[in-house]
Coordinates of C-alpha atoms in Angstrom, one line a residue:
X293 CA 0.0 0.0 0.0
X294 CA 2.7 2.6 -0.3
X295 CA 3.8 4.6 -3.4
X296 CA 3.4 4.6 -6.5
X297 CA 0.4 2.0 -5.3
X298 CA -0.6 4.9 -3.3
X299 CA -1.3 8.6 -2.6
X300 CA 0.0 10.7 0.5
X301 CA 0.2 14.2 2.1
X302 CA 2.0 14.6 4.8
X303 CA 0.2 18.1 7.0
X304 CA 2.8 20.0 9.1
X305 CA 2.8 22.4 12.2
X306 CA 5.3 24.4 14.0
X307 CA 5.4 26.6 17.3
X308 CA 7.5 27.8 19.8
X309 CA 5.2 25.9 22.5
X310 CA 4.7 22.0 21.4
X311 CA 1.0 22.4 22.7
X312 CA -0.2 24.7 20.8
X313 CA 1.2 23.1 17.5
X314 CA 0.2 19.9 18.5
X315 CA -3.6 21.7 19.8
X316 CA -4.0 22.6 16.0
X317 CA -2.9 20.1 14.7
X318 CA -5.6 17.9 16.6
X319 CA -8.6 20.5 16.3
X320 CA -7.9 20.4 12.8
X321 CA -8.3 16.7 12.2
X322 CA -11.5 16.4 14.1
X323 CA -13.0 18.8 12.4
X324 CA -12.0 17.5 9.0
X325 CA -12.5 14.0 9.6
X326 CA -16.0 14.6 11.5
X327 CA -17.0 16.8 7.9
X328 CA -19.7 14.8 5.8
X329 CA -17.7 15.2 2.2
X330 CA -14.6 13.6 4.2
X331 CA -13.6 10.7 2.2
X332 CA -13.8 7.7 4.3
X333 CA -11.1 6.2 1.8
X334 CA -8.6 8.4 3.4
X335 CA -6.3 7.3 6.5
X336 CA -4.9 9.9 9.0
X337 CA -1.9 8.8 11.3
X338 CA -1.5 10.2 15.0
X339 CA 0.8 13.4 15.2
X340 CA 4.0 13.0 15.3
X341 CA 7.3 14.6 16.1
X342 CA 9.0 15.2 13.0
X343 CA 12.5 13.5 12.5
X344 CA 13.9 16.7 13.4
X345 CA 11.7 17.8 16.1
X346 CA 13.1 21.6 16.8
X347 CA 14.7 24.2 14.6
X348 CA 15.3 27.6 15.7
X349 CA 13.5 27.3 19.2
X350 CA 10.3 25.8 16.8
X351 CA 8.7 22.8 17.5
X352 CA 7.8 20.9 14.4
X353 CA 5.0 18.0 14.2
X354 CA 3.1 16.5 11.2
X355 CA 0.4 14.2 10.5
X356 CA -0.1 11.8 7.1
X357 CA -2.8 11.8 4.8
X358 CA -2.9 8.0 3.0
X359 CA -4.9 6.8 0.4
X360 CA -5.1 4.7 -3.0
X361 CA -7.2 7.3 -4.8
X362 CA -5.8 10.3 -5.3
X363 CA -8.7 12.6 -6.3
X364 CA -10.0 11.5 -2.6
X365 CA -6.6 12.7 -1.0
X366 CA -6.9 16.0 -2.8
X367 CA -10.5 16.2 -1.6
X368 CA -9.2 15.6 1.8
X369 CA -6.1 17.4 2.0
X370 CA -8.3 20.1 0.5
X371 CA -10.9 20.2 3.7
X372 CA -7.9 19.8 6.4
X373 CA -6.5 23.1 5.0
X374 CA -9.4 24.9 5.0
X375 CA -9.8 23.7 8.5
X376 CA -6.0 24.5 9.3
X377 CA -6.6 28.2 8.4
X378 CA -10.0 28.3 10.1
X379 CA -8.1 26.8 13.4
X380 CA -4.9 29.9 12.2
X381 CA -6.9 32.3 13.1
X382 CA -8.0 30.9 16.6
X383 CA -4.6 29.9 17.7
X384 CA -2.1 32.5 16.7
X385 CA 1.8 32.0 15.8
X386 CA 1.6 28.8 14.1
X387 CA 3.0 27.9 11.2
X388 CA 1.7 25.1 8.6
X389 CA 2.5 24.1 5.2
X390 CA 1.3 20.5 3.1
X391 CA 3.4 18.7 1.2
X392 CA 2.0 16.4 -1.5
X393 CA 3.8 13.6 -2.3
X394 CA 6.6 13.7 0.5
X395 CA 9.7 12.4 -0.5
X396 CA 11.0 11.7 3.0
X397 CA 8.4 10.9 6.1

């Protein structure tokens, strides 16, 4: 089940404090995943650390998007960033960014 045979997105957060990253992060995939248009063909991992876990006083965690169809990833990856900058503007000072097709997890 991994690439080429399938699809991912890896979502990720960073923060001075590792709550609040990590409080985003979470709101953000409830809300997503709890939306009726979520595709149910798409799997979410925990949060995670990433391999480098802090860079200039930042703490950095992400969260992977899986899933053998890719129009359904997009679909999902689409309605977790909407949801990411819905959750920006309730937590202030953290950063996010998606990367499609991750080269390194």
């Amino acid at each position: 089940g991994l690439p080429p045979y399938s699809y991912q997105s890896l979502v990720h957060v960073e923060h001075r404090d590792a709550e609040q990253a990590t409080k985003m992060l979470s709101f953000a995939v409830k809300a997503a995943t709890a939306q009726a248009d979520w595709p149910q063909s798409v799997s979410v991992s925990d949060i995670v650390p990433r391999a480098v876990q802090k860079i200039a006083g930042k703490e950095r965690y992400q969260v992977l998007l899986e899933c053998i169809s890719r129009n359904d990833l997009q679909a999902a990856t689409e309605i977790i960033q909407a949801q990411l900058n819905f959750q920006n503007k309730k937590i202030k000072g953290v950063g996010w960014y998606v990367e499609r097709d991750p080269v390194q997890i």
